[in-house]
mmCIF file of C-alpha atoms in Angstrom:
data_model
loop_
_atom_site.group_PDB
_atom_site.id
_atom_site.type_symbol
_atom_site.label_atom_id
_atom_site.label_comp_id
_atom_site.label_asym_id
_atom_site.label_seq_id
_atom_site.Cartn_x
_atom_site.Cartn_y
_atom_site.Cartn_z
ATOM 1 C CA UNK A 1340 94.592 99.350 117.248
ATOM 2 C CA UNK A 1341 91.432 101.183 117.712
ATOM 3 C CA UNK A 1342 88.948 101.144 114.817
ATOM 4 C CA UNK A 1343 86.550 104.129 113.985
ATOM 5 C CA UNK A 1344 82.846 102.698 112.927
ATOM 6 C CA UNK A 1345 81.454 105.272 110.649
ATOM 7 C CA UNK A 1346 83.035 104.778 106.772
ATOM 8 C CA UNK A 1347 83.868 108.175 105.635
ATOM 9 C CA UNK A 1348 83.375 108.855 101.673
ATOM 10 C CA UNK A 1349 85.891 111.450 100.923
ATOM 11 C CA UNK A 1350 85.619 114.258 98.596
ATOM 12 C CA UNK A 1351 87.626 114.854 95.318
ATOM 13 C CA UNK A 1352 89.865 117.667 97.689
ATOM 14 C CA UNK A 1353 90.232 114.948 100.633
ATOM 15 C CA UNK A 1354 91.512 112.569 97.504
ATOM 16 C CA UNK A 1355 93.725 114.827 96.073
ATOM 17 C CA UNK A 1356 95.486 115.210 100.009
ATOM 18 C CA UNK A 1357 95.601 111.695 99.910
ATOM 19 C CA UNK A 1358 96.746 110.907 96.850
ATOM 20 C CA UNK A 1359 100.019 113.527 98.132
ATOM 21 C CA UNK A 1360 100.196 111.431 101.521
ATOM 22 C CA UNK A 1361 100.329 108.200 99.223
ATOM 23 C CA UNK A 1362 103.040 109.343 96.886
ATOM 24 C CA UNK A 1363 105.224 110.812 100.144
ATOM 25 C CA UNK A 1364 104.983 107.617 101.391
ATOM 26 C CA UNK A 1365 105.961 106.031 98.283
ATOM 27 C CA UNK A 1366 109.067 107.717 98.022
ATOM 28 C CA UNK A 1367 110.250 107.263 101.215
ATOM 29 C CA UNK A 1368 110.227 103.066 100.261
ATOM 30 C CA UNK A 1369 112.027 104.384 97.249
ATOM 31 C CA UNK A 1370 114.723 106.536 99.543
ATOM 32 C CA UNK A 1371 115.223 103.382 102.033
ATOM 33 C CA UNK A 1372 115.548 100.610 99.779
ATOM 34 C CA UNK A 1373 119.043 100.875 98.840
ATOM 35 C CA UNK A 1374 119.956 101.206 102.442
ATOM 36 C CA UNK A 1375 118.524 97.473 103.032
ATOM 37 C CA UNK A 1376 121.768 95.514 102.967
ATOM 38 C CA UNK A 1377 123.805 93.414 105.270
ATOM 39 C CA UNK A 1378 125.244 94.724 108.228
ATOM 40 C CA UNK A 1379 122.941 97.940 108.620
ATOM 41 C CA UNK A 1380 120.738 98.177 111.938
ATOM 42 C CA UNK A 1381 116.925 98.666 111.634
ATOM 43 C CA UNK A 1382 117.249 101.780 113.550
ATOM 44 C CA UNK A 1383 119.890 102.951 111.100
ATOM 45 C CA UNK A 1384 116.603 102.319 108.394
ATOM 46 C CA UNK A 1385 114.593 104.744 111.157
ATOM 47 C CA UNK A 1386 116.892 107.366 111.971
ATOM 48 C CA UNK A 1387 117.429 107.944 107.806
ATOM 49 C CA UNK A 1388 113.301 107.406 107.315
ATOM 50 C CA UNK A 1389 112.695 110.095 110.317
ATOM 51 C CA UNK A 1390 115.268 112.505 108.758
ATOM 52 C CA UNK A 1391 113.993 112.391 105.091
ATOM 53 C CA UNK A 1392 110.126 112.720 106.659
ATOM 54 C CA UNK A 1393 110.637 115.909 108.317
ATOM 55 C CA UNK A 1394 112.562 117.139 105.652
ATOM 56 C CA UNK A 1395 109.466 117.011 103.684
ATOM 57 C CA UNK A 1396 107.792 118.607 106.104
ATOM 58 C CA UNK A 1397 105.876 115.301 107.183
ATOM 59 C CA UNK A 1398 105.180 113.541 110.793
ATOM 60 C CA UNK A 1399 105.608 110.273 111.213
ATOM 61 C CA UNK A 1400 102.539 108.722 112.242
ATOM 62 C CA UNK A 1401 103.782 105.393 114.092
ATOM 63 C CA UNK A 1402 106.114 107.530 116.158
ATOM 64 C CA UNK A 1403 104.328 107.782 120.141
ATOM 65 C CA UNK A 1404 101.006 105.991 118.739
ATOM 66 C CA UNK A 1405 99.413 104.709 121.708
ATOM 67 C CA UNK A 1406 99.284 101.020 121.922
ATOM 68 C CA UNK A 1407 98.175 98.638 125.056
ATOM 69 C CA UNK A 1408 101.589 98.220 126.611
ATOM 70 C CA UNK A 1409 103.467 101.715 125.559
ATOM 71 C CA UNK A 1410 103.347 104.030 122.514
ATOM 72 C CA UNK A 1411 105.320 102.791 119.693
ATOM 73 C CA UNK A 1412 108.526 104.527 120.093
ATOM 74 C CA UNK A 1413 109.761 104.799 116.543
ATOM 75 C CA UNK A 1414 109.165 106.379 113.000
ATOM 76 C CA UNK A 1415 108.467 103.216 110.991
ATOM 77 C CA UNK A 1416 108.066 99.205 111.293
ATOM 78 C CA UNK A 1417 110.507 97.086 110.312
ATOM 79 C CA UNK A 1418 109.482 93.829 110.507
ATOM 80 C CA UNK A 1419 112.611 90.885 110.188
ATOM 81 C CA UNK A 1420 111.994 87.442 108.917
ATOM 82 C CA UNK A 1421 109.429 85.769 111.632
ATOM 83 C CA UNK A 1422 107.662 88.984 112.487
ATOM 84 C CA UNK A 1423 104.810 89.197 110.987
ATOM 85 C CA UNK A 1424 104.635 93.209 111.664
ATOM 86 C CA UNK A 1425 104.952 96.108 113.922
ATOM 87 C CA UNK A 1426 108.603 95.470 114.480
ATOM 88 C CA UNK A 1427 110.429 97.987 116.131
ATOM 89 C CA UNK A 1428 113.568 99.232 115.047
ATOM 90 C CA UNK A 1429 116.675 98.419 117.019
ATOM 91 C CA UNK A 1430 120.254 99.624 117.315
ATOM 92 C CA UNK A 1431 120.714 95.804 118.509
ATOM 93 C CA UNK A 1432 119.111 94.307 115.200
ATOM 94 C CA UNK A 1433 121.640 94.027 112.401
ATOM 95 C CA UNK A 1434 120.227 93.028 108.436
ATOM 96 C CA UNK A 1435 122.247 89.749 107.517
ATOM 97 C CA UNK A 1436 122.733 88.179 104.160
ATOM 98 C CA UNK A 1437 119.440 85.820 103.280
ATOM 99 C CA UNK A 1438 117.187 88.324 105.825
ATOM 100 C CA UNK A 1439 114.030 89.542 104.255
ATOM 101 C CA UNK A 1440 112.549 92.495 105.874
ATOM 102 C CA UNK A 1441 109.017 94.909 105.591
ATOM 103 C CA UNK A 1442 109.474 98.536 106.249
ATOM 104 C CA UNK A 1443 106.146 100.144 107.324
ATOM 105 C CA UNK A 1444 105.858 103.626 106.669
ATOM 106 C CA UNK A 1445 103.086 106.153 107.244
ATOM 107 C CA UNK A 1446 103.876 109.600 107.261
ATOM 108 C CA UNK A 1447 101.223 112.687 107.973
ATOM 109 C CA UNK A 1448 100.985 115.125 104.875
ATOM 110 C CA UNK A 1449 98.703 118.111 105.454
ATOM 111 C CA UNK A 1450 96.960 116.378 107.860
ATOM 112 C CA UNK A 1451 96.478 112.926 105.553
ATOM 113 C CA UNK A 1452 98.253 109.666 105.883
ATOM 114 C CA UNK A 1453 99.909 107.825 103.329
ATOM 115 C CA UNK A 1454 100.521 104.692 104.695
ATOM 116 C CA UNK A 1455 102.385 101.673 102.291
ATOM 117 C CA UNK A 1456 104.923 98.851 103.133
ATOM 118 C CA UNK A 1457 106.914 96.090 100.871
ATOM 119 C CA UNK A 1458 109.051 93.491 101.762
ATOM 120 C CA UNK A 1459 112.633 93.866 100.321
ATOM 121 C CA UNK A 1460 115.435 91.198 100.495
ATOM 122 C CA UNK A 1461 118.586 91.299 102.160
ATOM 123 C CA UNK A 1462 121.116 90.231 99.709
ATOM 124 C CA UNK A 1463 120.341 86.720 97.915
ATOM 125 C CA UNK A 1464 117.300 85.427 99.458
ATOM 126 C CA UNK A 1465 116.754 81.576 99.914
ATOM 127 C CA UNK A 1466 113.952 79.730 97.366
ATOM 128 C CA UNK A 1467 111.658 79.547 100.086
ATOM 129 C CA UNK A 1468 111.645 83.241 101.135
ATOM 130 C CA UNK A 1469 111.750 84.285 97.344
ATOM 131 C CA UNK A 1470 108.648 82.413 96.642
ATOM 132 C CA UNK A 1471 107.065 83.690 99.723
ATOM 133 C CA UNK A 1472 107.424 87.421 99.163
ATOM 134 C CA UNK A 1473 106.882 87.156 95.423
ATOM 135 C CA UNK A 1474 103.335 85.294 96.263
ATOM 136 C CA UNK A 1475 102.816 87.644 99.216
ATOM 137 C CA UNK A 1476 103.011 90.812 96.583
ATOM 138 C CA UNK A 1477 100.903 89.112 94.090
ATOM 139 C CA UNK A 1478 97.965 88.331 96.710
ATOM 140 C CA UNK A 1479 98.056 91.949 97.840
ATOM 141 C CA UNK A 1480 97.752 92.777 93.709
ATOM 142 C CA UNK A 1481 95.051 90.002 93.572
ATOM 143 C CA UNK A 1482 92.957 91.554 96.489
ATOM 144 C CA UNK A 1483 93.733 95.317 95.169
ATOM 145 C CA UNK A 1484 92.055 93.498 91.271
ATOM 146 C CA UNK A 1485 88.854 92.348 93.380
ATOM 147 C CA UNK A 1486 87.886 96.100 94.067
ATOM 148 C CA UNK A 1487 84.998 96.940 91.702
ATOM 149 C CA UNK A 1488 81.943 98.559 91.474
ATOM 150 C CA UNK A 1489 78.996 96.785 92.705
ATOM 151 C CA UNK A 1490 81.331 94.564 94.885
ATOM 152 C CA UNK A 1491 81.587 94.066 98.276
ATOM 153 C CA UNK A 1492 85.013 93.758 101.152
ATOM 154 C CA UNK A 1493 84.866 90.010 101.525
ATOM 155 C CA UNK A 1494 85.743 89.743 97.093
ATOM 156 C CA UNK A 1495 89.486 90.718 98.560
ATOM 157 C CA UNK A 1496 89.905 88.565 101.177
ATOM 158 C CA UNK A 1497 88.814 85.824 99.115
ATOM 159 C CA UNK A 1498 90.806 86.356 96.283
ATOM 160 C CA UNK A 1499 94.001 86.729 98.660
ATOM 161 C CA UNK A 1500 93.269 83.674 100.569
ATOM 162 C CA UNK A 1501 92.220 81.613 96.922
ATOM 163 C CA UNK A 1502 95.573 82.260 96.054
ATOM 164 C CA UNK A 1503 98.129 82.359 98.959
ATOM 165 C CA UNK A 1504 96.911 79.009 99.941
ATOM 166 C CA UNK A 1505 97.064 77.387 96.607
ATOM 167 C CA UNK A 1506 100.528 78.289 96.761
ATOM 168 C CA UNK A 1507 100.909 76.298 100.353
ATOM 169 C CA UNK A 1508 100.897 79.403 102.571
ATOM 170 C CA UNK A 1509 98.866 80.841 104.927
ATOM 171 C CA UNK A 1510 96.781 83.902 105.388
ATOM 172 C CA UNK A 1511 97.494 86.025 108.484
ATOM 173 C CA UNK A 1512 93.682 86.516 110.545
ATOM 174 C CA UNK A 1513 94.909 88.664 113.187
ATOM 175 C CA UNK A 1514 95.915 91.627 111.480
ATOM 176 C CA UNK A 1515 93.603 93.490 108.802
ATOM 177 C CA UNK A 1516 93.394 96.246 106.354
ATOM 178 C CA UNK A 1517 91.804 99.317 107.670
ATOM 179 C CA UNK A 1518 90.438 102.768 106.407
ATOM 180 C CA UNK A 1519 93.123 105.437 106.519
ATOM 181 C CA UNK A 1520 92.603 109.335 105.782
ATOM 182 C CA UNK A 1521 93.040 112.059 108.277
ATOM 183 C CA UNK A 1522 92.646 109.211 110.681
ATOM 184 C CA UNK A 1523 95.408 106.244 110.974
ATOM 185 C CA UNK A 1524 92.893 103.124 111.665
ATOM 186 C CA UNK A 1525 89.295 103.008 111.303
ATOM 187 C CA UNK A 1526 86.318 101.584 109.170
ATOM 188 C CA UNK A 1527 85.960 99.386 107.029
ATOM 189 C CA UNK A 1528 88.152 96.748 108.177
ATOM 190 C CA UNK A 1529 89.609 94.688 105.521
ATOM 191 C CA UNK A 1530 90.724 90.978 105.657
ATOM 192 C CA UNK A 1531 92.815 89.556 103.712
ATOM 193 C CA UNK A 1532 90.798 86.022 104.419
ATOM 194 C CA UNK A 1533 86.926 85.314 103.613
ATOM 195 C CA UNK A 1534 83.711 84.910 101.349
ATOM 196 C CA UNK A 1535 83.075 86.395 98.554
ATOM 197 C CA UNK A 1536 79.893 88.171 98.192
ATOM 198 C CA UNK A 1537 80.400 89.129 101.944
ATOM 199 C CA UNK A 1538 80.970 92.382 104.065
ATOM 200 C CA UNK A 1539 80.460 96.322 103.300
ATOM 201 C CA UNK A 1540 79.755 97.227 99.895
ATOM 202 C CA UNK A 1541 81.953 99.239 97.782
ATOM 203 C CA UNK A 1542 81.058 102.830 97.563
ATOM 204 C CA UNK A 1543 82.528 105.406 95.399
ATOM 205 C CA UNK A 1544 85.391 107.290 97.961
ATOM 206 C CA UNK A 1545 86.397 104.511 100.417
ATOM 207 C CA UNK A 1546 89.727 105.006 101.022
ATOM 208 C CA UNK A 1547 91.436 101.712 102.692
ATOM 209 C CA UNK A 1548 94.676 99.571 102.751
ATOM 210 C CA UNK A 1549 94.960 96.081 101.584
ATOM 211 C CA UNK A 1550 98.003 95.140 103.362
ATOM 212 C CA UNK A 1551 98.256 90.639 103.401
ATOM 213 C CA UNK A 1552 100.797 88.986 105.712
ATOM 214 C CA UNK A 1553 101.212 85.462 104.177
ATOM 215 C CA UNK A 1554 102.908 83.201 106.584
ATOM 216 C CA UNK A 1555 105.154 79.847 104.991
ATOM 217 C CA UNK A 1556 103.529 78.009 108.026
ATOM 218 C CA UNK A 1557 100.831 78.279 110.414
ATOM 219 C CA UNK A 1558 98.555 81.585 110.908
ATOM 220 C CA UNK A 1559 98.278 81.758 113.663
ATOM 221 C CA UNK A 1560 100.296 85.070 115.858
ATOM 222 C CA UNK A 1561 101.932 85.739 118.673
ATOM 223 C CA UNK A 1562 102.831 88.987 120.164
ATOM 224 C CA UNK A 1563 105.511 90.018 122.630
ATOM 225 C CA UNK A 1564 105.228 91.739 126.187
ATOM 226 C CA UNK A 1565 106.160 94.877 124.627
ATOM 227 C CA UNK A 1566 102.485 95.193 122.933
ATOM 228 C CA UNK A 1567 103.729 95.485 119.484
ATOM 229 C CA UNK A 1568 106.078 92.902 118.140
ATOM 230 C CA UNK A 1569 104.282 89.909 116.387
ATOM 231 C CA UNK A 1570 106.078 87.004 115.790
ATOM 232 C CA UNK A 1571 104.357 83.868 113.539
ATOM 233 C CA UNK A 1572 103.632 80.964 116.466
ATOM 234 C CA UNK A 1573 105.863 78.575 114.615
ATOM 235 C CA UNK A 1574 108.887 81.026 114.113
ATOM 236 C CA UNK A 1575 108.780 80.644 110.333
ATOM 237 C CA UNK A 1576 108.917 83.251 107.774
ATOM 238 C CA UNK A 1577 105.960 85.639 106.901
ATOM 239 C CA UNK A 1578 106.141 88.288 104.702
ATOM 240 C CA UNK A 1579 103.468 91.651 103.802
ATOM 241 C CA UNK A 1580 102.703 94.523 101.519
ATOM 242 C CA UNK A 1581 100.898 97.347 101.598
ATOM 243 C CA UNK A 1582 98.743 99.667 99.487
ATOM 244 C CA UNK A 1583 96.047 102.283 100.186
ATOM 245 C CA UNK A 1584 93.498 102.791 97.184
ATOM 246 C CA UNK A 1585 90.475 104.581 96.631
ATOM 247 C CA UNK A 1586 87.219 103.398 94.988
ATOM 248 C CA UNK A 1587 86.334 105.197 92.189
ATOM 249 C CA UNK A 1588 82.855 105.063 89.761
ATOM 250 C CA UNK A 1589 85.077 102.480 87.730
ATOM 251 C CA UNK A 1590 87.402 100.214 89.867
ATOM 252 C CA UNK A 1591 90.061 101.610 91.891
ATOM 253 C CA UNK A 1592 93.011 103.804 92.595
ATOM 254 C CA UNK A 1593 96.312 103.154 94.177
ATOM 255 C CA UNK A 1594 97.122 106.069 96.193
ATOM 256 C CA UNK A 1595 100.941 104.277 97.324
ATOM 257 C CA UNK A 1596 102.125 103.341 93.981
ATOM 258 C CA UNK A 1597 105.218 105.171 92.842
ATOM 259 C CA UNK A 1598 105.303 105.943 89.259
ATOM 260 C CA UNK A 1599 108.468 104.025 88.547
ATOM 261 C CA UNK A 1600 106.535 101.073 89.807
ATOM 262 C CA UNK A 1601 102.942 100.834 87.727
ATOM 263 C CA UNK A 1602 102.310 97.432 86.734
ATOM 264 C CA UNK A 1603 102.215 96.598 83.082
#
């Protein structure tokens, strides 16, 4: 996806729209995830995520953006076991018992996106892909922890990486966090992989995603003809989630984080 290179500092108003965007998108994770069970389609998970957006009055971003093969032709990602992200929602693909699966979701408030994804389990998950999504959601919180002021982009990636791999998995290099406001994907880039010390500094209304993908193998990617679907090279489970925040004077600000779900 096409990055922007000019960071844009947005205003207290911009922040506000965002911080709407953020808790749409929050929600909608909240609406789907009792729908993720056994024997549901991923386009079942699409159709209901497409209806509940434009209730709201939202657009779904993902829906017709243009990628290098075709535009993606649904309303969210849902990304099954192996793929590492940008799955795309099938009336062929059917949830089974031990699946996990990430729902990507972005929708357009006022203009604004919210964009957010977690990794939910399909039924009883196995000890393998328990461990891997409960160390992929920690990284993300690890990497979200390294924003502060006087820091700089590289403190995230290095805190995610620190970690994931101490716990034996590996750190997705592909795929990045991005900058996200009225525009989907632009500056800064964010990886999830890195030096400390390294990369743009923070500045006071930076608005970006830190979004991991933590493979139980190798890093390393592959992606299918269709443009979109990537698949780890060794078939093995990865897993991802998402947050946008803001920088503030202080720290940070998660702009996807649903009030039943603030950390203690």
């Amino acid at each position: 996806m096409e990055q922007q290179d000019v960071i844009t500092l947005l205003s207290r108003r911009e922040l506000e729209k965002m911080r709407k965007a953020g808790q749409v998108a929050a929600e909608l994770l909240d609406y789907l995830e009792p729908m993720v069970k056994p024997g549901v389609t991923t386009l079942a998970l699409n159709d209901a995520a497409e209806a509940w957006t434009q209730k709201r009055g939202a657009i779904s971003a993902p829906l017709g953006y243009e990628g290098p093969v075709m535009d993606f032709p649904r309303s969210i990602c849902t990304s099954v076991n192996e793929v590492v992200c940008h799955g795309i929602p099938s009336a062929d693909q059917v949830l089974r018992h031990g699946d996990i699966i990430n729902i990507d979701v972005t929708p357009i408030v006022d203009g604004y996106h919210g964009d957010t994804s977690r990794t939910f389990f399909v039924g009883e998950p196995s000890p393998l892909a328990r461990k891997l999504v409960e160390v992929t959601q920690e990284a993300m919180w690890r990497g979200i922890r390294a924003v502060k002021p006087g820091g700089r982009v590289g403190d995230i990636g290095a805190a995610i990486q620190a970690y994931a791999e101490a716990e034996g998995f590996s750190v997705v290099r592909d795929f990045v966090g991005h900058g996200v406001h009225r525009i989907f994907h632009t500056a800064p880039q964010i990886p999830h992989y890195g030096t400390a010390g390294k990369g743009k500094k923070f500045r006071k209304g930076m608005v970006f995603t830190i979004e991991p993908m933590i493979n139980v193998g190798t890093y390393e990617v592959e992606v299918l003809a269709d443009g979109w679907t990537a698949l780890t090279a060794d078939r093995k489970l990865s897993a991802q989630f998402e947050h946008t925040i803001a920088v503030t004077a202080d720290g940070v600000e998660v702009l996807t984080l649903a009030p039943a779900k603030v950390p203690a």
